PDB file of C-alpha atoms in Angstrom:
ATOM      1  CA  MET A 624     -28.636 -21.417   3.378  1.00 54.00           C
ATOM      2  CA  LYS A 625     -27.907 -17.769   2.532  1.00 53.00           C
ATOM      3  CA  LYS A 626     -26.933 -18.748  -1.029  1.00 56.00           C
ATOM      4  CA  ILE A 627     -30.199 -20.612  -1.558  1.00 54.00           C
ATOM      5  CA  LEU A 628     -32.227 -17.716  -0.167  1.00 43.00           C
ATOM      6  CA  PHE A 629     -30.276 -15.215  -2.288  1.00 45.00           C
ATOM      7  CA  ARG A 630     -30.827 -17.307  -5.453  1.00 53.00           C
ATOM      8  CA  ALA A 631     -34.530 -17.723  -4.709  1.00 43.00           C
ATOM      9  CA  ILE A 632     -34.962 -13.975  -4.249  1.00 51.00           C
ATOM     10  CA  ALA A 633     -32.982 -13.306  -7.439  1.00 47.00           C
ATOM     11  CA  ILE A 634     -35.143 -15.747  -9.423  1.00 53.00           C
ATOM     12  CA  ILE A 635     -38.366 -14.252  -8.047  1.00 53.00           C
ATOM     13  CA  MET A 636     -37.195 -10.715  -8.902  1.00 50.00           C
ATOM     14  CA  LEU A 637     -36.246 -11.836 -12.402  1.00 47.00           C
ATOM     15  CA  LEU A 638     -39.676 -13.417 -12.913  1.00 47.00           C
ATOM     16  CA  VAL A 639     -41.463 -10.312 -11.640  1.00 47.00           C
ATOM     17  CA  MET A 640     -39.446  -8.078 -13.961  1.00 46.00           C
ATOM     18  CA  THR A 641     -40.057 -10.389 -16.936  1.00 44.00           C
ATOM     19  CA  VAL A 642     -43.804 -10.520 -16.349  1.00 43.00           C
ATOM     20  CA  GLY A 643     -43.946  -6.745 -15.856  1.00 44.00           C
ATOM     21  CA  LEU A 644     -42.071  -6.029 -19.052  1.00 43.00           C
ATOM     22  CA  SER A 645     -44.019  -8.524 -21.131  1.00 43.00           C
ATOM     23  CA  GLY A 646     -47.261  -6.782 -20.139  1.00 46.00           C
ATOM     24  CA  CYS A 647     -46.029  -3.561 -21.732  1.00 50.00           C
ATOM     25  CA  ASP A 648     -44.893  -5.374 -24.844  1.00 58.00           C
ATOM     26  CA  LYS A 649     -48.296  -7.011 -25.227  1.00 84.00           C
ATOM     27  CA  SER A 650     -50.237  -3.748 -25.321  1.00 85.00           C
ATOM     28  CA  ASP A 651     -47.652  -2.167 -27.618  1.00 93.00           C
ATOM     29  CA  SER A 652     -47.881  -5.109 -30.014  1.00 93.00           C
ATOM     30  CA  GLU A 653     -51.687  -4.876 -29.890  1.00 95.00           C
ATOM     31  CA  ILE A 654     -51.425  -1.228 -30.927  1.00 95.00           C
ATOM     32  CA  GLU A 655     -48.967  -2.080 -33.714  1.00 96.00           C
ATOM     33  CA  ASN A 656     -51.412  -4.718 -34.977  1.00 95.00           C
ATOM     34  CA  LEU A 657     -54.302  -2.255 -34.726  1.00 96.00           C
ATOM     35  CA  LEU A 658     -52.440   0.285 -36.867  1.00 96.00           C
ATOM     36  CA  THR A 659     -51.618  -2.417 -39.412  1.00 95.00           C
ATOM     37  CA  GLU A 660     -55.278  -3.509 -39.539  1.00 96.00           C
ATOM     38  CA  PHE A 661     -56.419   0.101 -39.923  1.00 94.00           C
ATOM     39  CA  GLU A 662     -53.926   0.777 -42.713  1.00 94.00           C
ATOM     40  CA  TYR A 663     -54.966  -2.381 -44.584  1.00 94.00           C
ATOM     41  CA  ALA A 664     -58.678  -1.621 -44.171  1.00 92.00           C
ATOM     42  CA  CYS A 665     -58.097   1.863 -45.543  1.00 88.00           C
ATOM     43  CA  ASN A 666     -55.973   0.660 -48.480  1.00 90.00           C
ATOM     44  CA  THR A 667     -58.620  -1.875 -49.479  1.00 89.00           C
ATOM     45  CA  LEU A 668     -61.400   0.650 -48.840  1.00 85.00           C
ATOM     46  CA  ASP A 669     -63.082  -1.718 -46.387  1.00 87.00           C
ATOM     47  CA  PHE A 670     -65.218   0.816 -44.556  1.00 83.00           C
ATOM     48  CA  ASP A 671     -66.532  -1.639 -41.946  1.00 86.00           C
ATOM     49  CA  ALA A 672     -63.045  -2.973 -41.104  1.00 91.00           C
ATOM     50  CA  ALA A 673     -61.753   0.593 -40.718  1.00 89.00           C
ATOM     51  CA  LEU A 674     -64.628   1.383 -38.354  1.00 89.00           C
ATOM     52  CA  ASN A 675     -63.811  -1.743 -36.326  1.00 93.00           C
ATOM     53  CA  CYS A 676     -60.436  -0.156 -35.490  1.00 94.00           C
ATOM     54  CA  ILE A 677     -62.068   3.008 -34.156  1.00 93.00           C
ATOM     55  CA  ASP A 678     -63.511   3.492 -30.680  1.00 94.00           C
ATOM     56  CA  PRO A 679     -66.933   1.794 -30.749  1.00 93.00           C
ATOM     57  CA  ARG A 680     -68.483   4.711 -28.873  1.00 92.00           C
ATOM     58  CA  VAL A 681     -67.860   6.673 -32.083  1.00 86.00           C
ATOM     59  CA  SER A 682     -67.879   4.002 -34.797  1.00 86.00           C
ATOM     60  CA  ASP A 683     -71.177   2.468 -33.689  1.00 85.00           C
ATOM     61  CA  LYS A 684     -72.894   5.810 -34.227  1.00 82.00           C
ATOM     62  CA  ILE A 685     -71.303   6.093 -37.672  1.00 78.00           C
ATOM     63  CA  LYS A 686     -72.436   2.549 -38.541  1.00 77.00           C
ATOM     64  CA  VAL A 687     -76.023   3.315 -37.517  1.00 78.00           C
ATOM     65  CA  ALA A 688     -76.034   6.610 -39.414  1.00 74.00           C
ATOM     66  CA  THR A 689     -74.589   5.071 -42.594  1.00 72.00           C
ATOM     67  CA  ASN A 690     -77.061   2.178 -42.427  1.00 70.00           C
ATOM     68  CA  ILE A 691     -79.975   4.588 -42.118  1.00 71.00           C
ATOM     69  CA  LEU A 692     -78.617   6.789 -44.910  1.00 64.00           C
ATOM     70  CA  GLY A 693     -78.020   3.692 -47.033  1.00 63.00           C
ATOM     71  CA  MET A 694     -81.692   2.800 -46.766  1.00 63.00           C
ATOM     72  CA  PHE A 695     -82.725   6.160 -48.266  1.00 64.00           C
ATOM     73  CA  THR A 696     -79.781   7.083 -50.481  1.00 64.00           C
ATOM     74  CA  SER A 697     -77.166   5.316 -52.524  1.00 63.00           C
ATOM     75  CA  GLN A 698     -73.999   6.532 -50.852  1.00 61.00           C
ATOM     76  CA  ASP A 699     -70.818   5.143 -52.320  1.00 60.00           C
ATOM     77  CA  ARG A 700     -67.540   4.348 -50.589  1.00 57.00           C
ATOM     78  CA  GLU A 701     -66.024   7.696 -51.481  1.00 61.00           C
ATOM     79  CA  GLU A 702     -68.693   9.557 -49.549  1.00 68.00           C
ATOM     80  CA  LEU A 703     -68.326   7.204 -46.576  1.00 66.00           C
ATOM     81  CA  PHE A 704     -64.557   7.657 -46.446  1.00 67.00           C
ATOM     82  CA  GLU A 705     -64.964  11.435 -46.822  1.00 68.00           C
ATOM     83  CA  LYS A 706     -67.166  11.393 -43.729  1.00 67.00           C
ATOM     84  CA  LEU A 707     -64.778   9.083 -41.876  1.00 64.00           C
ATOM     85  CA  ALA A 708     -61.910  11.455 -42.679  1.00 64.00           C
ATOM     86  CA  SER A 709     -63.831  14.387 -41.249  1.00 59.00           C
ATOM     87  CA  VAL A 710     -64.708  12.460 -38.075  1.00 57.00           C
ATOM     88  CA  ILE A 711     -61.306  11.095 -37.072  1.00 55.00           C
ATOM     89  CA  ALA A 712     -58.885  13.637 -38.519  1.00 53.00           C
ATOM     90  CA  ASP A 713     -58.625  17.122 -39.892  1.00 54.00           C
ATOM     91  CA  VAL A 714     -58.046  16.180 -43.507  1.00 53.00           C
ATOM     92  CA  SER A 715     -60.541  18.501 -45.122  1.00 54.00           C
ATOM     93  CA  GLU A 716     -58.110  19.467 -47.900  1.00 58.00           C
ATOM     94  CA  ILE A 717     -57.736  15.815 -48.899  1.00 60.00           C
ATOM     95  CA  ASN A 718     -59.954  13.641 -51.061  1.00 64.00           C
ATOM     96  CA  GLY A 719     -61.027  10.960 -48.556  1.00 67.00           C
ATOM     97  CA  LEU A 720     -60.926   8.080 -51.011  1.00 73.00           C
ATOM     98  CA  GLU A 721     -57.511   9.041 -52.401  1.00 78.00           C
ATOM     99  CA  PHE A 722     -56.161   9.597 -48.889  1.00 79.00           C
ATOM    100  CA  PHE A 723     -57.342   6.305 -47.402  1.00 82.00           C
ATOM    101  CA  GLU A 724     -56.496   4.234 -50.470  1.00 86.00           C
ATOM    102  CA  SER A 725     -52.879   5.413 -50.426  1.00 89.00           C
ATOM    103  CA  ILE A 726     -52.229   5.817 -46.685  1.00 90.00           C
ATOM    104  CA  GLN A 727     -49.076   4.247 -45.265  1.00 94.00           C
ATOM    105  CA  ILE A 728     -48.455   4.448 -41.523  1.00 95.00           C
ATOM    106  CA  ASP A 729     -44.859   4.229 -40.342  1.00 96.00           C
ATOM    107  CA  LEU A 730     -44.930   3.763 -36.562  1.00 95.00           C
ATOM    108  CA  GLN A 731     -42.048   5.503 -34.823  1.00 95.00           C
ATOM    109  CA  GLU A 732     -42.887   5.365 -31.119  1.00 95.00           C
ATOM    110  CA  ILE A 733     -45.643   4.312 -28.748  1.00 95.00           C
ATOM    111  CA  ILE A 734     -45.991   6.615 -25.760  1.00 94.00           C
ATOM    112  CA  ASP A 735     -47.741   5.674 -22.508  1.00 93.00           C
ATOM    113  CA  ASP A 736     -50.006   8.233 -20.897  1.00 91.00           C
ATOM    114  CA  GLU A 737     -48.449   9.323 -17.614  1.00 90.00           C
ATOM    115  CA  GLU A 738     -51.773   9.518 -15.789  1.00 93.00           C
ATOM    116  CA  TYR A 739     -54.025   6.830 -17.303  1.00 89.00           C
ATOM    117  CA  ASP A 740     -53.032   3.262 -18.154  1.00 88.00           C
ATOM    118  CA  TYR A 741     -55.890   2.927 -20.648  1.00 91.00           C
ATOM    119  CA  LEU A 742     -54.516   5.677 -22.929  1.00 93.00           C
ATOM    120  CA  LYS A 743     -51.570   5.515 -25.317  1.00 94.00           C
ATOM    121  CA  TYR A 744     -50.258   7.681 -28.096  1.00 94.00           C
ATOM    122  CA  ALA A 745     -48.231   6.880 -31.179  1.00 94.00           C
ATOM    123  CA  PHE A 746     -45.893   9.107 -33.101  1.00 94.00           C
ATOM    124  CA  THR A 747     -45.936   8.116 -36.774  1.00 94.00           C
ATOM    125  CA  TYR A 748     -45.139   9.276 -40.254  1.00 94.00           C
ATOM    126  CA  VAL A 749     -48.166   9.069 -42.518  1.00 93.00           C
ATOM    127  CA  THR A 750     -47.561   8.969 -46.252  1.00 92.00           C
ATOM    128  CA  TYR A 751     -50.409   9.442 -48.733  1.00 88.00           C
ATOM    129  CA  ASP A 752     -51.094  10.641 -52.273  1.00 85.00           C
ATOM    130  CA  LEU A 753     -52.540  14.069 -52.892  1.00 77.00           C
ATOM    131  CA  ALA A 754     -53.430  14.698 -56.533  1.00 77.00           C
ATOM    132  CA  GLY A 755     -50.756  12.252 -57.658  1.00 81.00           C
ATOM    133  CA  GLU A 756     -48.060  13.726 -55.407  1.00 87.00           C
ATOM    134  CA  GLU A 757     -46.769  11.701 -52.454  1.00 90.00           C
ATOM    135  CA  MET A 758     -46.950  13.584 -49.171  1.00 88.00           C
ATOM    136  CA  THR A 759     -45.438  12.607 -45.811  1.00 93.00           C
ATOM    137  CA  LYS A 760     -46.472  14.240 -42.550  1.00 92.00           C
ATOM    138  CA  GLU A 761     -45.857  13.619 -38.884  1.00 94.00           C
ATOM    139  CA  ALA A 762     -48.998  12.364 -37.200  1.00 93.00           C
ATOM    140  CA  TYR A 763     -50.080  11.445 -33.700  1.00 94.00           C
ATOM    141  CA  PHE A 764     -52.621   8.718 -33.032  1.00 95.00           C
ATOM    142  CA  THR A 765     -54.482   8.456 -29.739  1.00 95.00           C
ATOM    143  CA  PHE A 766     -55.560   5.028 -28.499  1.00 96.00           C
ATOM    144  CA  GLU A 767     -57.881   4.063 -25.704  1.00 95.00           C
ATOM    145  CA  LYS A 768     -58.415   0.665 -24.152  1.00 95.00           C
ATOM    146  CA  TYR A 769     -62.130   0.058 -24.011  1.00 94.00           C
ATOM    147  CA  VAL A 770     -63.628  -3.261 -22.845  1.00 92.00           C
ATOM    148  CA  ASP A 771     -60.177  -4.899 -22.848  1.00 91.00           C
ATOM    149  CA  LYS A 772     -59.354  -3.924 -26.438  1.00 95.00           C
ATOM    150  CA  TRP A 773     -57.356  -1.031 -27.912  1.00 96.00           C
ATOM    151  CA  TYR A 774     -59.055   1.341 -30.365  1.00 96.00           C
ATOM    152  CA  ILE A 775     -58.047   4.448 -32.296  1.00 95.00           C
ATOM    153  CA  THR A 776     -59.800   7.465 -30.831  1.00 93.00           C
ATOM    154  CA  SER A 777     -58.203  10.158 -33.005  1.00 89.00           C
ATOM    155  CA  PHE A 778     -55.253  11.227 -35.046  1.00 85.00           C
ATOM    156  CA  ARG A 779     -53.882  14.566 -36.014  1.00 87.00           C
ATOM    157  CA  PHE A 780     -51.231  15.853 -38.367  1.00 85.00           C
ATOM    158  CA  GLU A 781     -48.453  18.055 -37.093  1.00 82.00           C
TER     159      GLU A 781
END
């Protein structure tokens, strides 16, 4: 009887640990996928797809503003990516189109926020071209879970 009880408890503990660990892996894989989607959208200069990776509380305002501007002006992709660069990162010294077209994000580590379960951070290396020269910098992305989906809220170079 003790052996059966011991085995049952061991199996239950194993299941609880497995479910608990898989929950962490799921959100981390969602963030990995989000970074991959963002990188691809940038490389292909798909402005709308890039905005879909960014917190909708910010990207929706950008979408509305660009739609209104588009009605009165003929903004091209370069101008849109320049504005996107200024909104989500301090890359003022970089040509937005050249930066986004060449960006490569090498994820190093995903870090959980100690206080809030809806925030995560990622340490990455970001490689991009600057006037024909390849540059690599350390960068930190911030992610927030909003309406059950992860979004990029910001990134900064170190």
